[in-house]
Coordinates of C-alpha atoms and ligand atoms in Angstrom, one line a residue:
X136 CA 0.0 0.0 0.0
X137 CA 2.8 2.4 0.9
X138 CA 5.8 0.6 -0.7
X139 CA 7.0 3.4 -2.9
X140 CA 6.5 6.1 -0.1
X141 CA 8.6 3.9 2.2
X142 CA 11.3 3.5 -0.4
X143 CA 11.4 7.3 -1.0
X144 CA 11.5 7.9 2.7
X145 CA 14.5 5.6 3.1
X146 CA 16.4 7.8 0.6
X147 CA 14.9 11.1 1.8
X148 CA 16.0 10.5 5.4
X149 CA 19.6 10.7 4.1
X150 CA 19.3 14.1 2.5
X151 CA 16.4 15.9 4.3
X152 CA 16.1 16.1 8.1
X153 CA 13.2 13.7 8.9
X154 CA 12.8 13.0 5.2
X155 CA 10.7 16.1 4.7
X156 CA 11.1 19.7 3.7
X157 CA 9.0 21.3 6.5
X158 CA 9.2 20.2 10.1
X159 CA 5.4 19.9 10.3
X160 CA 5.2 17.4 7.4
X161 CA 6.8 14.4 9.0
X162 CA 4.5 11.5 9.9
X163 CA 5.2 8.5 12.0
X164 CA 6.6 6.1 10.9
X165 CA 7.1 7.8 7.5
X166 CA 5.2 10.4 5.4
X167 CA 3.4 9.6 2.2
X168 CA 4.8 11.3 -0.9
X169 CA 2.4 12.9 -3.3
X170 CA 2.7 12.3 -7.0
X171 CA -0.1 14.5 -8.4
X172 CA -3.3 16.4 -7.4
X173 CA -6.5 17.1 -9.3
X174 CA -9.7 18.8 -8.2
X175 CA -10.5 17.6 -4.6
X176 CA -8.0 14.7 -4.8
X177 CA -4.4 14.0 -4.1
X178 CA -2.6 10.8 -5.3
X179 CA 0.5 9.4 -3.7
X180 CA 3.4 7.6 -5.3
X181 CA 1.7 4.2 -4.6
X182 CA -1.4 5.3 -6.5
X183 CA -3.5 5.8 -3.4
X184 CA -6.2 8.5 -3.6
X185 CA -7.0 10.9 -0.9
X186 CA -9.8 13.5 -0.7
X187 CA -8.0 16.6 0.2
X188 CA -9.1 18.7 3.1
X189 CA -5.6 20.1 3.7
X190 CA -5.6 22.0 0.5
X191 CA -2.0 23.1 0.6
X192 CA -2.5 24.3 4.1
X193 CA -5.4 26.5 3.0
X194 CA -3.9 27.9 -0.1
X195 CA -6.1 26.1 -2.6
X196 CA -9.6 27.6 -2.9
X197 CA -10.7 26.0 -6.2
X198 CA -9.3 22.5 -5.9
X199 CA -6.1 21.4 -7.7
X200 CA -5.4 22.2 -11.4
X201 CA -8.2 24.8 -11.7
X202 CA -8.3 25.3 -15.5
X203 CA -8.3 29.1 -15.4
X204 CA -5.3 29.3 -13.1
X205 CA -3.4 26.7 -15.0
X206 CA -4.0 28.4 -18.3
X207 CA -2.9 31.8 -17.0
X208 CA 0.3 30.4 -15.5
X209 CA 1.2 28.5 -18.7
X210 CA 0.5 31.7 -20.8
X211 CA 2.8 33.8 -18.5
X212 CA 5.5 31.1 -18.5
X213 CA 5.8 31.6 -22.3
X214 CA 6.6 35.3 -21.7
X215 CA 9.4 34.4 -19.3
X216 CA 9.4 33.5 -15.6
X217 CA 10.9 36.5 -13.8
X218 CA 12.7 39.6 -14.9
X219 CA 12.8 41.6 -11.6
X220 CA 11.4 44.5 -13.6
X221 CA 7.9 45.9 -12.8
X222 CA 5.1 44.5 -14.9
X223 CA 1.6 45.8 -15.8
X224 CA 0.2 42.6 -14.3
X225 CA 1.5 43.6 -10.9
X226 CA -0.5 46.9 -11.1
X227 CA -3.6 45.0 -12.2
X228 CA -3.5 42.6 -9.3
X229 CA -2.7 45.4 -6.8
X230 CA -5.7 47.4 -8.1
X231 CA -8.0 44.4 -7.7
X232 CA -6.9 43.7 -4.2
X233 CA -7.4 47.3 -3.2
X234 CA -10.9 47.2 -4.7
X235 CA -11.8 44.0 -2.9
X236 CA -10.3 45.1 0.4
X237 CA -10.9 48.8 0.7
X238 CA -8.7 49.3 3.8
X239 CA -5.7 48.4 1.6
X240 CA -4.9 51.7 -0.2
X241 CA -1.3 50.9 -1.1
X242 CA 0.3 47.5 -1.1
X243 CA 3.5 45.6 -1.9
X244 CA 4.1 42.0 -2.9
X245 CA 6.1 39.3 -1.1
X246 CA 6.6 35.6 -1.6
X247 CA 5.2 34.0 1.5
X248 CA 3.0 34.8 4.5
X249 CA 6.2 34.9 6.6
X250 CA 7.7 37.6 4.4
X251 CA 4.4 39.6 4.4
X252 CA 4.1 39.7 8.2
X253 CA 7.8 40.5 8.6
X254 CA 7.6 43.4 6.2
X255 CA 4.3 44.6 7.7
X256 CA 5.8 44.6 11.1
X257 CA 9.0 46.4 10.0
X258 CA 6.9 49.0 8.2
X259 CA 4.9 49.6 11.3
X260 CA 8.1 50.0 13.3
X261 CA 9.6 52.3 10.8
X262 CA 6.5 54.4 10.6
X263 CA 6.0 54.7 14.4
X264 CA 9.7 54.7 15.4
X265 CA 8.8 52.1 18.1
X266 CA 10.4 48.7 18.5
X267 CA 7.8 46.4 20.2
X268 CA 5.0 44.4 18.7
X269 CA 2.2 42.5 20.3
X270 CA 0.7 39.2 19.2
X271 CA -1.9 36.9 20.7
X272 CA -0.9 33.8 22.6
X273 CA -1.5 30.9 20.2
X274 CA -1.3 33.1 17.1
X275 CA 0.8 32.1 14.2
X276 CA 2.3 34.6 11.8
X277 CA 5.1 32.7 10.0
X278 CA 8.6 31.7 10.7
X279 CA 10.6 34.9 11.3
X280 CA 12.2 35.7 14.6
X281 CA 9.7 38.4 15.6
X282 CA 6.7 36.2 15.7
X283 CA 8.0 32.7 16.6
X284 CA 6.8 33.3 20.2
X285 CA 4.0 31.9 22.4
X286 CA 2.7 29.8 19.6
X287 CA 2.6 26.4 21.1
X288 CA 4.9 25.3 23.8
X289 CA 4.5 22.3 26.1
X290 CA 3.4 24.8 28.6
X291 CA 2.7 28.5 28.1
X292 CA 4.3 30.7 30.7
X293 CA 2.6 33.3 32.9
X294 CA -1.1 33.3 33.7
X295 CA -3.8 33.1 31.1
X296 CA -4.6 36.8 31.6
X297 CA -0.9 37.9 31.7
X298 CA 0.9 35.5 29.3
X299 CA 4.7 35.7 29.2
X300 CA 6.5 35.7 25.9
X301 CA 7.4 32.0 25.5
X302 CA 9.9 30.8 22.8
X303 CA 8.6 28.3 20.2
X304 CA 11.9 27.5 18.6
X305 CA 15.6 27.3 19.4
X306 CA 17.7 29.6 17.4
X307 CA 15.5 32.6 17.9
X308 CA 17.6 35.2 19.8
X309 CA 16.5 35.6 23.4
X310 CA 17.0 39.3 23.1
X311 CA 14.0 39.4 20.7
X312 CA 11.7 38.4 23.5
X313 CA 12.0 41.9 24.9
X314 CA 10.4 43.2 21.8
X315 CA 7.4 40.9 21.8
X316 CA 4.3 41.4 24.0
X317 CA 1.8 38.6 24.2
X318 CA -1.9 39.0 25.0
X319 CA -4.9 36.6 25.4
X320 CA -7.2 36.6 22.3
X321 CA -10.9 36.9 23.2
X322 CA -10.2 38.6 26.5
X323 CA -10.6 42.3 25.7
X324 CA -10.1 43.5 29.3
X325 CA -6.8 41.7 29.8
X326 CA -5.8 42.7 26.3
X327 CA -6.5 46.3 27.1
X328 CA -4.5 46.2 30.3
X329 CA -1.5 44.7 28.6
X330 CA -1.5 47.0 25.6
X331 CA -2.1 50.0 27.8
X332 CA 0.9 49.3 29.9
X333 CA 3.1 48.9 26.9
X334 CA 1.5 51.6 24.7
X335 CA 4.6 53.9 24.7
X336 CA 6.7 51.2 23.1
X337 CA 4.3 49.4 20.8
X338 CA 4.4 49.9 17.1
X339 CA 1.7 47.4 16.2
X340 CA -0.6 44.6 17.3
X341 CA -0.7 41.7 14.8
X342 CA -3.5 39.1 15.0
X343 CA -5.2 36.6 12.8
X344 CA -9.0 37.3 12.7
X345 CA -9.7 33.7 13.5
X346 CA -6.8 31.9 15.4
X347 CA -6.2 29.0 13.0
X348 CA -3.0 27.7 14.5
X349 CA -4.8 26.6 17.6
X350 CA -7.6 25.0 15.5
X351 CA -10.3 27.4 14.7
X352 CA -10.7 29.9 17.5
X353 CA -13.4 32.4 16.5
X354 CA -13.5 35.9 18.0
X355 CA -16.2 36.3 20.6
X356 CA -18.1 39.3 21.9
X357 CA -17.0 41.6 19.0
X358 CA -13.4 41.0 20.1
X359 CA -11.8 42.2 16.8
X360 CA -13.8 45.5 16.7
X361 CA -13.0 46.1 20.3
X362 CA -9.4 45.4 19.6
X363 CA -9.5 47.9 16.8
X364 CA -11.0 50.5 19.2
X365 CA -8.3 49.8 21.8
X366 CA -5.5 50.2 19.2
X367 CA -7.0 53.5 18.0
X368 CA -7.3 54.8 21.5
X369 CA -3.7 53.8 22.4
X370 CA -2.2 54.9 19.1
X371 CA -1.0 51.4 18.1
X372 CA -1.3 50.2 14.5
X373 CA -3.5 47.1 14.0
X374 CA -2.2 44.6 11.5
X375 CA -4.7 41.9 10.5
X376 CA -3.0 38.8 9.4
X377 CA -5.3 37.5 6.7
X378 CA -2.8 35.0 5.2
X379 CA -5.4 32.3 5.8
X380 CA -8.6 34.2 5.8
X381 CA -8.0 36.6 2.9
X382 CA -10.2 35.9 -0.1
X383 CA -11.2 32.6 1.6
X384 CA -13.8 33.8 4.1
X385 CA -15.1 36.5 1.7
X386 CA -13.9 38.5 -1.3
X387 CA -13.0 41.3 1.2
X388 CA -11.6 38.8 3.7
X389 CA -12.3 38.5 7.4
X390 CA -12.3 42.3 7.7
X391 CA -15.4 42.4 5.5
X392 CA -17.1 39.7 7.6
X393 CA -16.2 41.1 11.0
X394 CA -16.4 44.7 9.9
X395 CA -13.0 45.8 11.1
X396 CA -10.7 48.3 9.4
X397 CA -7.1 47.4 10.2
X398 CA -4.2 49.8 9.5
X399 CA -2.3 47.1 7.6
X400 CA -3.3 43.7 6.3
X401 CA -1.2 40.7 5.2
X402 CA -2.2 38.2 2.5
X403 CA -0.8 34.9 1.2
X404 CA -2.2 31.4 0.6
X405 CA -5.5 31.8 -1.4
X406 CA -4.1 34.8 -3.2
X407 CA -1.6 32.7 -5.0
X408 CA -3.9 29.9 -6.1
X409 CA -1.2 27.4 -5.2
X410 CA 1.8 29.5 -6.3
X411 CA 4.1 31.5 -4.0
X412 CA 2.5 34.9 -3.6
X413 CA 1.8 37.2 -0.7
X414 CA 1.2 40.9 -0.1
X415 CA 0.9 43.4 2.7
X416 CA -0.7 46.8 2.5
X417 CA -3.1 49.3 4.1
X418 CA -3.1 52.9 5.1
X419 CA -1.5 55.2 2.6
X420 CA 0.5 57.2 5.1
X421 CA 1.9 54.0 6.7
X422 CA 2.8 52.4 3.4
X423 CA 4.4 55.6 2.1
X424 CA 7.0 54.7 4.8
X425 CA 8.5 52.4 2.2
X426 CA 9.2 55.2 -0.2
X427 CA 12.4 56.9 0.5
X428 CA 12.6 60.7 -0.2
X429 CA 16.1 60.0 -1.4
X430 CA 15.9 57.7 -4.4
X431 CA 19.5 58.1 -5.4
X432 CA 21.7 55.0 -5.1
X433 CA 23.5 54.6 -2.9
X434 CA 21.3 56.9 -0.7
X435 CA 23.2 59.9 0.7
X436 CA 21.6 59.5 4.1
X437 CA 21.3 56.2 6.1
X438 CA 19.1 54.7 7.1
X439 CA 16.7 55.6 4.4
X440 CA 13.0 54.8 5.1
X441 CA 11.9 51.3 5.8
X442 CA 13.4 48.9 3.3
X443 CA 11.4 46.4 1.3
X444 CA 12.8 44.4 -1.6
X445 CA 13.1 40.9 -2.9
X446 CA 14.3 39.2 -6.2
X447 CA 11.1 37.3 -6.6
X448 CA 8.6 40.0 -5.4
X449 CA 5.6 40.2 -7.7
X450 CA 6.8 37.2 -9.6
X451 CA 4.9 37.2 -12.9
X452 CA 4.0 33.5 -12.9
X453 CA 2.5 33.8 -9.4
X454 CA 0.9 37.1 -10.3
X455 CA -0.8 35.4 -13.3
X456 CA -2.2 32.8 -10.9
X457 CA -3.3 35.6 -8.5
X458 CA -5.0 37.5 -11.4
X459 CA -6.9 34.4 -12.3
X460 CA -7.9 33.8 -8.6
X461 CA -9.1 37.3 -8.2
X462 CA -11.2 37.0 -11.4
X463 CA -12.7 33.7 -10.3
X464 CA -13.8 35.1 -6.9
X465 CA -15.6 38.0 -8.6
X466 CA -18.3 35.4 -9.1
X467 CA -20.6 35.2 -6.0
X468 CA -21.2 31.5 -6.7
X469 CA -17.7 30.7 -5.4
X470 CA -18.7 31.8 -1.9
X471 CA -22.2 30.2 -2.1
X472 CA -20.7 26.9 -3.1
X473 CA -18.1 27.1 -0.2
X474 CA -20.9 27.9 2.2
X475 CA -23.1 25.1 1.0
X476 CA -20.4 22.5 1.2
X477 CA -19.1 23.8 4.5
X478 CA -22.6 23.6 6.0
X479 CA -22.9 20.0 5.0
X480 CA -19.4 19.1 6.2
X481 CA -18.7 20.7 9.6
X482 CA -22.2 20.3 11.2
X483 CA -22.2 16.8 9.7
X484 CA -19.1 16.0 11.7
X485 CA -20.6 17.4 14.8
X486 CA -23.7 15.3 14.3
X487 CA -21.7 12.1 14.1
X488 CA -19.8 13.1 17.2
X489 CA -23.0 13.8 19.1
X490 CA -24.6 10.6 17.8
X491 CA -21.7 8.7 19.3
X492 CA -21.9 10.7 22.6
X493 CA -18.3 11.8 22.1
X494 CA -17.2 15.0 23.9
X495 CA -15.8 17.1 21.1
X496 CA -16.5 20.4 19.4
X497 CA -16.3 21.0 15.7
X498 CA -15.3 24.6 15.5
X499 CA -15.6 26.1 12.1
X500 CA -15.9 29.4 10.4
X501 CA -16.8 29.6 6.7
X502 CA -14.7 27.0 4.8
X503 CA -12.3 26.2 7.6
X504 CA -12.7 24.1 10.7
X505 CA -11.2 21.9 13.3
X506 CA -12.2 19.3 15.9
X507 CA -11.5 20.0 19.5
X508 CA -11.6 16.5 21.1
X509 CA -12.4 16.4 24.8
X510 CA -14.0 19.8 24.9
X511 CA -17.5 21.1 24.2
X512 CA -16.8 24.8 24.0
X513 CA -13.4 26.3 23.4
X514 CA -13.1 30.1 23.9
X515 CA -9.4 30.7 24.6
X516 CA -6.1 29.7 23.0
X517 CA -5.0 27.9 26.2
X518 CA -8.2 25.9 26.3
X519 CA -7.7 25.1 22.6
X520 CA -4.2 24.0 23.2
X521 CA -5.2 21.7 26.0
X522 CA -7.8 19.7 24.0
X523 CA -7.1 16.2 22.7
X524 CA -4.6 16.9 19.9
X525 CA -3.3 13.3 20.3
X526 CA -6.8 12.0 19.7
X527 CA -7.1 14.2 16.7
X528 CA -3.8 12.8 15.4
X529 CA -5.0 9.2 15.8
X530 CA -8.4 10.0 14.2
X531 CA -6.6 11.8 11.3
X532 CA -4.4 8.7 10.7
X533 CA -7.4 6.3 10.8
X534 CA -9.1 8.5 8.2
X535 CA -5.9 8.9 6.1
X536 CA -5.6 5.1 5.6
X537 CA -9.2 5.2 4.5
X538 CA -8.4 7.9 1.8
X539 CA -9.3 11.1 3.6
X540 CA -6.7 13.8 4.3
X541 CA -8.6 15.7 7.0
X542 CA -6.1 18.5 7.3
X543 CA -2.7 17.3 8.4
X544 CA -3.0 14.2 10.6
X545 CA -0.7 16.0 13.1
X546 CA -3.4 18.6 13.7
X547 CA -3.6 21.0 10.8
X548 CA -7.1 22.3 10.4
X549 CA -9.5 21.3 7.6
X550 CA -10.4 23.4 4.6
X551 CA -12.9 22.9 1.8
X552 CA -12.7 24.1 -1.7
X553 CA -15.1 24.7 -4.6
X554 CA -13.9 21.4 -6.1
X555 CA -15.5 19.5 -3.2
X556 CA -18.8 17.9 -4.2
X557 CA -21.7 16.6 -2.1
X558 CA -20.5 13.1 -2.9
X559 CA -17.1 14.0 -1.5
X560 CA -18.6 15.2 1.7
X561 CA -21.0 12.2 2.0
X562 CA -18.0 9.8 1.6
X563 CA -15.9 12.0 4.0
X564 CA -18.6 11.7 6.7
X565 CA -18.7 7.9 6.4
X566 CA -14.9 7.7 6.8
X567 CA -14.9 10.3 9.6
X568 CA -17.4 8.1 11.5
X569 CA -15.2 5.0 11.0
X570 CA -12.4 7.1 12.5
X571 CA -14.6 8.2 15.5
X572 CA -15.6 4.6 16.1
X573 CA -11.9 3.4 16.0
X574 CA -10.5 6.1 18.2
X575 CA -13.2 7.2 20.6
X576 CA -15.4 4.2 21.5
Ligands
PLP209 C1 -2.0 33.4 9.7 C2 -0.7 33.0 9.1 N1 0.2 34.0 8.9 C3 1.4 33.7 8.3 C4 1.7 32.4 7.8 C5 3.0 32.1 7.2 O1 2.8 31.9 5.8 P1 3.8 31.0 5.0 O2 3.8 29.6 5.5 O3 3.4 31.2 3.6 O4 5.2 31.7 5.2 C6 0.7 31.4 8.0 C7 1.0 30.0 7.6 O5 0.3 29.1 7.8 C8 -0.5 31.7 8.7 O6 -1.4 30.8 8.9

């Protein structure tokens, strides 16, 4: 069943730590290796088929090999891959993003969500002249040193109301901890107190609208709008990290859904339609921070304004994919399909759980969701992190061997795409139930 994957793994382990190219992708005893993907399905090197609810960690909105995206990419490839010279396509994509997400007046492109949050934070620091940033406990914003804190440690430090900045990775300089303030998502009073105390030093607050690293933690009691008010009152920039939610939850992202107006926004994943593309942008005065008044080279005065560059920024091939994605989502039927399929899938999972009298919550928002085993209502990141992730992993593996990739079996949340059909969901629910029976009863 997994002969070829095992053979590749034996070689892979000699050249790649753990035989994989991202620490998260390893599976015990060995990962399966993909050979191709089409629509809602992935096929591995042994010919096994999986219905895909991982969807490139949320990057795929239309299923794999969406014709319009593929054609746009192939057409662009024939005009050359990358020149590192501006293109008209870049302007077209920027204009469309700004039209769909009105808080984004000016933007710049990057190649990954990590880069987008790194640049957004640096821009905020440059604009305000302050060094610290604040992030929620449990929030994930990519891999750079300024955000790899208080994500998921065996134990979070400090009290839930006064979390301490906790390292998530070795190799991140300890000195950086002093520049990172952590607050509890969904607790506006505690958030206010923490931000108020640090207000003189804080350049920006960065948060995901829905905390997706800890499953699917939805903001309660108008948390995001209250957070925006607090940031406005205290003179701190609000950066909404829409790397997952942008263009997925709505054409205008989560900010359209929750009616918040951040100062800056970051995008990635869905924007690239499976290709490496990301962007950050927002208020005109803040983004003008990137434009040096001295355009001579080398600049006469150092440092110039905040620096943003990159060989592959606004890569034409990825931009062609983005232009196709943005055109596709101009059709409302994209969001009605996602809604219909999501409504069948996530409540369907909860029904199976309830029928089996299992204690678990299917938390979902739009086309993304997660199962919190061992809990019936999760409201905070710490509560989310103390649910049954081990059970989730076992359930995921039971389902994987039955042909369902329900997120990453290690605990990555689930996504649906417009390529998922009613039949896919019916089959998925049958398999999910086999998994529940195997693991929970
Ligand atoms: C909210 C959020 N921000 C940033 C990132 C980093 O994006 P990337 O993996 O493209 O660097 C991720 C990745 O999962 C994310 O979920």
